[in-house]
PDB file of C-alpha atoms in Angstrom:
ATOM      1  CA  MET A1445       7.219 -77.068 -88.716  1.00  0.00           C
ATOM      2  CA  ALA A1446       6.808 -73.520 -87.489  1.00  0.00           C
ATOM      3  CA  ASN A1447       7.956 -72.692 -83.982  1.00  0.00           C
ATOM      4  CA  THR A1448       5.458 -70.847 -81.758  1.00  0.00           C
ATOM      5  CA  ASP A1449       6.209 -67.211 -80.931  1.00  0.00           C
ATOM      6  CA  ALA A1450       5.834 -67.280 -77.125  1.00  0.00           C
ATOM      7  CA  PRO A1451       8.721 -65.436 -75.405  1.00  0.00           C
ATOM      8  CA  ARG A1452       9.011 -66.185 -71.689  1.00  0.00           C
ATOM      9  CA  GLY A1453      12.540 -64.962 -70.913  1.00  0.00           C
ATOM     10  CA  PHE A1454      15.022 -67.464 -69.568  1.00  0.00           C
ATOM     11  CA  ARG A1455      13.935 -70.721 -67.963  1.00  0.00           C
ATOM     12  CA  PRO A1456      16.462 -72.768 -65.960  1.00  0.00           C
ATOM     13  CA  ILE A1457      17.180 -76.289 -67.056  1.00  0.00           C
ATOM     14  CA  ASN A1458      19.595 -78.925 -65.779  1.00  0.00           C
ATOM     15  CA  GLY A1459      22.828 -77.149 -64.921  1.00  0.00           C
ATOM     16  CA  SER A1460      26.350 -78.538 -65.262  1.00  0.00           C
ATOM     17  CA  SER A1461      26.485 -78.757 -61.460  1.00  0.00           C
ATOM     18  CA  GLY A1462      23.577 -81.182 -61.202  1.00  0.00           C
ATOM     19  CA  GLY A1463      20.152 -80.015 -59.964  1.00  0.00           C
ATOM     20  CA  THR A1464      17.278 -79.031 -62.164  1.00  0.00           C
ATOM     21  CA  THR A1465      17.188 -75.325 -61.449  1.00  0.00           C
ATOM     22  CA  GLY A1466      20.539 -74.389 -59.985  1.00  0.00           C
ATOM     23  CA  LEU A1467      21.219 -72.185 -57.060  1.00  0.00           C
ATOM     24  CA  ILE A1468      19.050 -69.221 -56.070  1.00  0.00           C
ATOM     25  CA  HIS A1469      20.590 -66.370 -54.065  1.00  0.00           C
ATOM     26  CA  TYR A1470      18.914 -63.247 -52.840  1.00  0.00           C
ATOM     27  CA  HIS A1471      20.382 -59.900 -53.945  1.00  0.00           C
ATOM     28  CA  PRO A1472      19.383 -56.381 -52.836  1.00  0.00           C
ATOM     29  CA  LEU A1473      17.137 -54.661 -55.323  1.00  0.00           C
ATOM     30  CA  ILE A1474      17.824 -51.034 -56.311  1.00  0.00           C
ATOM     31  CA  SER A1475      15.155 -48.694 -54.902  1.00  0.00           C
ATOM     32  CA  THR A1476      14.417 -47.332 -58.363  1.00  0.00           C
ATOM     33  CA  ASN A1477      14.132 -50.694 -60.020  1.00  0.00           C
ATOM     34  CA  ALA A1478      12.396 -51.272 -63.315  1.00  0.00           C
ATOM     35  CA  ALA A1479       9.574 -53.857 -63.372  1.00  0.00           C
ATOM     36  CA  ILE A1480      11.233 -57.282 -63.364  1.00  0.00           C
ATOM     37  CA  GLY A1481       9.509 -60.417 -64.566  1.00  0.00           C
ATOM     38  CA  LEU A1482      10.163 -64.039 -63.717  1.00  0.00           C
ATOM     39  CA  GLY A1483      12.854 -65.064 -66.212  1.00  0.00           C
ATOM     40  CA  ASP A1484      14.272 -61.572 -66.902  1.00  0.00           C
ATOM     41  CA  GLN A1485      18.047 -61.125 -67.178  1.00  0.00           C
ATOM     42  CA  VAL A1486      19.298 -58.988 -64.288  1.00  0.00           C
ATOM     43  CA  LYS A1487      22.556 -57.124 -63.616  1.00  0.00           C
ATOM     44  CA  TYR A1488      24.505 -55.454 -60.819  1.00  0.00           C
ATOM     45  CA  VAL A1489      24.102 -51.674 -60.989  1.00  0.00           C
ATOM     46  CA  THR A1490      27.380 -49.754 -61.272  1.00  0.00           C
ATOM     47  CA  GLY A1491      28.268 -46.280 -60.054  1.00  0.00           C
ATOM     48  CA  ASN A1492      26.794 -44.704 -56.884  1.00  0.00           C
ATOM     49  CA  ALA A1493      24.275 -47.516 -56.417  1.00  0.00           C
ATOM     50  CA  SER A1494      26.758 -50.391 -56.925  1.00  0.00           C
ATOM     51  CA  GLY A1495      26.027 -53.657 -55.160  1.00  0.00           C
ATOM     52  CA  VAL A1496      22.332 -53.655 -55.990  1.00  0.00           C
ATOM     53  CA  VAL A1497      20.388 -55.379 -58.736  1.00  0.00           C
ATOM     54  CA  ASP A1498      18.183 -54.139 -61.591  1.00  0.00           C
ATOM     55  CA  LEU A1499      16.783 -55.277 -64.908  1.00  0.00           C
ATOM     56  CA  SER A1500      19.395 -55.731 -67.579  1.00  0.00           C
ATOM     57  CA  THR A1501      19.600 -53.926 -70.862  1.00  0.00           C
ATOM     58  CA  ALA A1502      21.181 -55.401 -74.003  1.00  0.00           C
ATOM     59  CA  SER A1503      24.972 -55.815 -74.089  1.00  0.00           C
ATOM     60  CA  THR A1504      25.600 -55.929 -70.374  1.00  0.00           C
ATOM     61  CA  ALA A1505      27.391 -58.345 -68.113  1.00  0.00           C
ATOM     62  CA  ILE A1506      24.759 -60.387 -66.333  1.00  0.00           C
ATOM     63  CA  LEU A1507      24.350 -61.396 -62.695  1.00  0.00           C
ATOM     64  CA  GLY A1508      21.739 -63.993 -63.576  1.00  0.00           C
ATOM     65  CA  VAL A1509      18.021 -64.522 -64.166  1.00  0.00           C
ATOM     66  CA  ALA A1510      15.190 -63.321 -61.910  1.00  0.00           C
ATOM     67  CA  ALA A1511      13.650 -66.318 -60.082  1.00  0.00           C
ATOM     68  CA  GLU A1512      10.665 -64.122 -59.111  1.00  0.00           C
ATOM     69  CA  ALA A1513       8.845 -61.042 -60.375  1.00  0.00           C
ATOM     70  CA  LYS A1514       9.198 -57.595 -58.794  1.00  0.00           C
ATOM     71  CA  ALA A1515       6.907 -54.650 -59.486  1.00  0.00           C
ATOM     72  CA  LEU A1516       8.190 -51.299 -60.739  1.00  0.00           C
ATOM     73  CA  ASN A1517      10.041 -49.505 -57.856  1.00  0.00           C
ATOM     74  CA  ALA A1518       9.415 -52.381 -55.512  1.00  0.00           C
ATOM     75  CA  GLY A1519      12.251 -51.185 -53.363  1.00  0.00           C
ATOM     76  CA  ALA A1520      11.327 -47.531 -53.325  1.00  0.00           C
ATOM     77  CA  THR A1521       9.906 -47.422 -49.797  1.00  0.00           C
ATOM     78  CA  THR A1522      12.680 -49.465 -48.172  1.00  0.00           C
ATOM     79  CA  THR A1523      15.981 -48.318 -46.745  1.00  0.00           C
ATOM     80  CA  ASN A1524      19.349 -50.011 -46.456  1.00  0.00           C
ATOM     81  CA  ASN A1525      18.584 -52.343 -49.357  1.00  0.00           C
ATOM     82  CA  THR A1526      16.203 -54.430 -47.326  1.00  0.00           C
ATOM     83  CA  ASN A1527      14.163 -55.401 -50.401  1.00  0.00           C
ATOM     84  CA  TYR A1528      15.710 -58.440 -52.126  1.00  0.00           C
ATOM     85  CA  ILE A1529      15.151 -60.369 -55.330  1.00  0.00           C
ATOM     86  CA  ALA A1530      15.749 -64.086 -55.924  1.00  0.00           C
ATOM     87  CA  VAL A1531      18.197 -64.747 -58.723  1.00  0.00           C
ATOM     88  CA  TRP A1532      19.510 -67.866 -60.431  1.00  0.00           C
ATOM     89  CA  ASP A1533      23.078 -66.557 -60.380  1.00  0.00           C
ATOM     90  CA  SER A1534      25.388 -69.508 -61.069  1.00  0.00           C
ATOM     91  CA  PRO A1535      27.794 -68.913 -64.031  1.00  0.00           C
ATOM     92  CA  ASP A1536      27.248 -72.603 -64.836  1.00  0.00           C
ATOM     93  CA  GLN A1537      23.508 -72.651 -64.922  1.00  0.00           C
ATOM     94  CA  LEU A1538      21.885 -73.567 -68.269  1.00  0.00           C
ATOM     95  CA  PHE A1539      18.721 -71.797 -69.491  1.00  0.00           C
ATOM     96  CA  MET A1540      16.250 -72.214 -72.341  1.00  0.00           C
ATOM     97  CA  ALA A1541      15.224 -69.032 -74.216  1.00  0.00           C
ATOM     98  CA  GLN A1542      13.513 -68.231 -77.491  1.00  0.00           C
ATOM     99  CA  THR A1543      15.046 -66.262 -80.391  1.00  0.00           C
ATOM    100  CA  ASP A1544      13.191 -63.324 -81.854  1.00  0.00           C
ATOM    101  CA  ASP A1545      12.635 -63.395 -85.596  1.00  0.00           C
ATOM    102  CA  GLY A1546      14.541 -65.915 -87.748  1.00  0.00           C
ATOM    103  CA  THR A1547      16.654 -63.374 -89.548  1.00  0.00           C
ATOM    104  CA  GLY A1548      20.069 -64.239 -88.186  1.00  0.00           C
ATOM    105  CA  THR A1549      22.667 -66.915 -87.616  1.00  0.00           C
ATOM    106  CA  ALA A1550      20.873 -68.171 -84.496  1.00  0.00           C
ATOM    107  CA  SER A1551      18.211 -69.858 -86.641  1.00  0.00           C
ATOM    108  CA  THR A1552      20.603 -72.593 -87.892  1.00  0.00           C
ATOM    109  CA  ILE A1553      22.869 -75.224 -86.373  1.00  0.00           C
ATOM    110  CA  ALA A1554      25.822 -72.918 -87.216  1.00  0.00           C
ATOM    111  CA  CYS A1555      24.879 -70.848 -84.117  1.00  0.00           C
ATOM    112  CA  VAL A1556      26.073 -73.496 -81.597  1.00  0.00           C
ATOM    113  CA  GLY A1557      29.142 -72.155 -79.825  1.00  0.00           C
ATOM    114  CA  LEU A1558      28.454 -68.519 -80.723  1.00  0.00           C
ATOM    115  CA  ASN A1559      27.682 -65.748 -78.246  1.00  0.00           C
ATOM    116  CA  ILE A1560      24.406 -63.874 -78.340  1.00  0.00           C
ATOM    117  CA  ASP A1561      22.664 -60.767 -76.887  1.00  0.00           C
ATOM    118  CA  ILE A1562      19.108 -60.182 -75.733  1.00  0.00           C
ATOM    119  CA  VAL A1563      16.128 -58.205 -76.863  1.00  0.00           C
ATOM    120  CA  ALA A1564      15.325 -56.327 -73.645  1.00  0.00           C
ATOM    121  CA  THR A1565      11.516 -56.174 -73.485  1.00  0.00           C
ATOM    122  CA  ALA A1566       9.383 -55.150 -70.495  1.00  0.00           C
ATOM    123  CA  PRO A1567       7.665 -57.960 -68.673  1.00  0.00           C
ATOM    124  CA  SER A1568       3.929 -58.579 -68.851  1.00  0.00           C
ATOM    125  CA  GLY A1569       1.882 -59.878 -65.960  1.00  0.00           C
ATOM    126  CA  GLY A1570       4.997 -60.580 -63.901  1.00  0.00           C
ATOM    127  CA  GLU A1571       6.520 -62.767 -66.582  1.00  0.00           C
ATOM    128  CA  SER A1572       9.511 -61.982 -68.785  1.00  0.00           C
ATOM    129  CA  ARG A1573       9.131 -61.295 -72.497  1.00  0.00           C
ATOM    130  CA  MET A1574      12.911 -61.116 -73.150  1.00  0.00           C
ATOM    131  CA  GLU A1575      14.206 -63.034 -76.135  1.00  0.00           C
ATOM    132  CA  LEU A1576      17.576 -63.824 -77.656  1.00  0.00           C
ATOM    133  CA  ASP A1577      18.491 -61.401 -80.403  1.00  0.00           C
ATOM    134  CA  GLU A1578      18.952 -63.768 -83.307  1.00  0.00           C
ATOM    135  CA  SER A1579      20.805 -61.305 -85.467  1.00  0.00           C
ATOM    136  CA  SER A1580      23.453 -60.706 -82.759  1.00  0.00           C
ATOM    137  CA  ALA A1581      24.934 -64.247 -82.718  1.00  0.00           C
ATOM    138  CA  THR A1582      28.684 -63.815 -83.224  1.00  0.00           C
ATOM    139  CA  THR A1583      32.088 -64.458 -81.622  1.00  0.00           C
ATOM    140  CA  THR A1584      32.189 -61.264 -79.475  1.00  0.00           C
ATOM    141  CA  ALA A1585      33.390 -62.127 -75.924  1.00  0.00           C
ATOM    142  CA  THR A1586      31.375 -59.396 -74.188  1.00  0.00           C
ATOM    143  CA  LEU A1587      27.932 -60.766 -75.226  1.00  0.00           C
ATOM    144  CA  PRO A1588      26.039 -62.096 -72.231  1.00  0.00           C
ATOM    145  CA  TRP A1589      25.065 -65.555 -73.415  1.00  0.00           C
ATOM    146  CA  LYS A1590      26.830 -68.565 -75.082  1.00  0.00           C
ATOM    147  CA  ILE A1591      24.638 -70.824 -77.306  1.00  0.00           C
ATOM    148  CA  MET A1592      25.027 -74.506 -76.251  1.00  0.00           C
ATOM    149  CA  GLY A1593      22.475 -76.026 -78.623  1.00  0.00           C
ATOM    150  CA  LEU A1594      18.878 -76.430 -79.671  1.00  0.00           C
ATOM    151  CA  TYR A1595      16.436 -77.119 -76.872  1.00  0.00           C
ATOM    152  CA  ARG A1596      15.137 -80.707 -77.398  1.00  0.00           C
ATOM    153  CA  ASP A1597      11.363 -80.650 -77.857  1.00  0.00           C
ATOM    154  CA  PRO A1598       9.310 -82.252 -80.630  1.00  0.00           C
ATOM    155  CA  LYS A1599       7.704 -78.795 -81.202  1.00  0.00           C
ATOM    156  CA  ASN A1600      11.025 -76.980 -81.613  1.00  0.00           C
ATOM    157  CA  ALA A1601      13.355 -76.821 -84.607  1.00  0.00           C
ATOM    158  CA  PHE A1602      15.969 -74.461 -85.934  1.00  0.00           C
ATOM    159  CA  GLY A1603      14.334 -71.466 -87.544  1.00  0.00           C
ATOM    160  CA  GLU A1604      12.257 -68.495 -86.530  1.00  0.00           C
ATOM    161  CA  PHE A1605      11.432 -68.421 -82.791  1.00  0.00           C
ATOM    162  CA  ASN A1606      13.570 -71.512 -82.069  1.00  0.00           C
ATOM    163  CA  LYS A1607      14.323 -72.212 -78.440  1.00  0.00           C
ATOM    164  CA  LEU A1608      18.011 -72.519 -77.588  1.00  0.00           C
ATOM    165  CA  ILE A1609      19.999 -73.755 -74.597  1.00  0.00           C
ATOM    166  CA  VAL A1610      22.291 -70.969 -73.389  1.00  0.00           C
ATOM    167  CA  ARG A1611      24.631 -70.426 -70.483  1.00  0.00           C
ATOM    168  CA  PRO A1612      26.024 -67.133 -69.099  1.00  0.00           C
ATOM    169  CA  ASN A1613      29.077 -66.008 -71.071  1.00  0.00           C
ATOM    170  CA  ASN A1614      29.789 -62.521 -69.774  1.00  0.00           C
ATOM    171  CA  HIS A1615      28.846 -63.092 -66.114  1.00  0.00           C
ATOM    172  CA  PHE A1616      29.589 -60.696 -63.204  1.00  0.00           C
ATOM    173  CA  LEU A1617      30.689 -63.523 -60.888  1.00  0.00           C
ATOM    174  CA  SER A1618      33.225 -64.974 -63.430  1.00  0.00           C
ATOM    175  CA  SER A1619      36.730 -63.642 -63.736  1.00  0.00           C
ATOM    176  CA  GLY A1620      37.082 -61.312 -66.715  1.00  0.00           C
ATOM    177  CA  THR A1621      34.702 -60.922 -69.619  1.00  0.00           C
ATOM    178  CA  GLY A1622      33.203 -63.896 -71.431  1.00  0.00           C
ATOM    179  CA  THR A1623      35.023 -66.132 -73.938  1.00  0.00           C
ATOM    180  CA  THR A1624      35.315 -65.533 -77.630  1.00  0.00           C
ATOM    181  CA  ALA A1625      33.080 -68.024 -79.466  1.00  0.00           C
ATOM    182  CA  LEU A1626      34.284 -70.760 -81.760  1.00  0.00           C
TER     183      LEU A1626
END
C-alpha cells in the first residue's frame, strides 16, 4: 500500500493529559512574522525581540504548534505585541505528522523512540505544509520531536509519506534540552 503525499503540518491528537486537542494558549506574535499556517511549528524569538513568537525553522527548540493561521507580517501594524497567535503549547501534547520521502530511518518501525527534525516549508492557503524530515531520525537530544509510533489508520503504513505520532522533545517550556533517544 502506498501512503498519500498530503503534508498538513502537525495535527493534535489525544494528549497524555487527557483531552483530544490539549491546551491552547495565546502568545504575542512578532511584528515581522513569517506567514504561519494552521499546524506549523512555532518558536519563541531570541535576541532583541525575545518573548514573541514566529514560524520555526529546522533544528530549533519549539514552543508548540499554531492552532490558527496568521498572514505574513500580521503583527506589523500593532504595537506593544497586541497581536497574538493561538498555540498548542503543552510539552505533553501528541501530534500526527507526515514524513517527507521514504529515504530514511523514519520509514520503518525502527524509528520509534528516535528524535526527528522538520522540513520547514511555507504554508499554503493558511494551512501548514511542514513535514517530518525522515532522514534526520536519530538519537540527538536537541531535535524538536520524539517519535512515539505509527499513526493508526488503515490507509497508513511504514514507508514513504508515513504518518507518525510525535511529541515535543526539545520544547521551550521544558527544563533543559530534549532527551537522547533510545
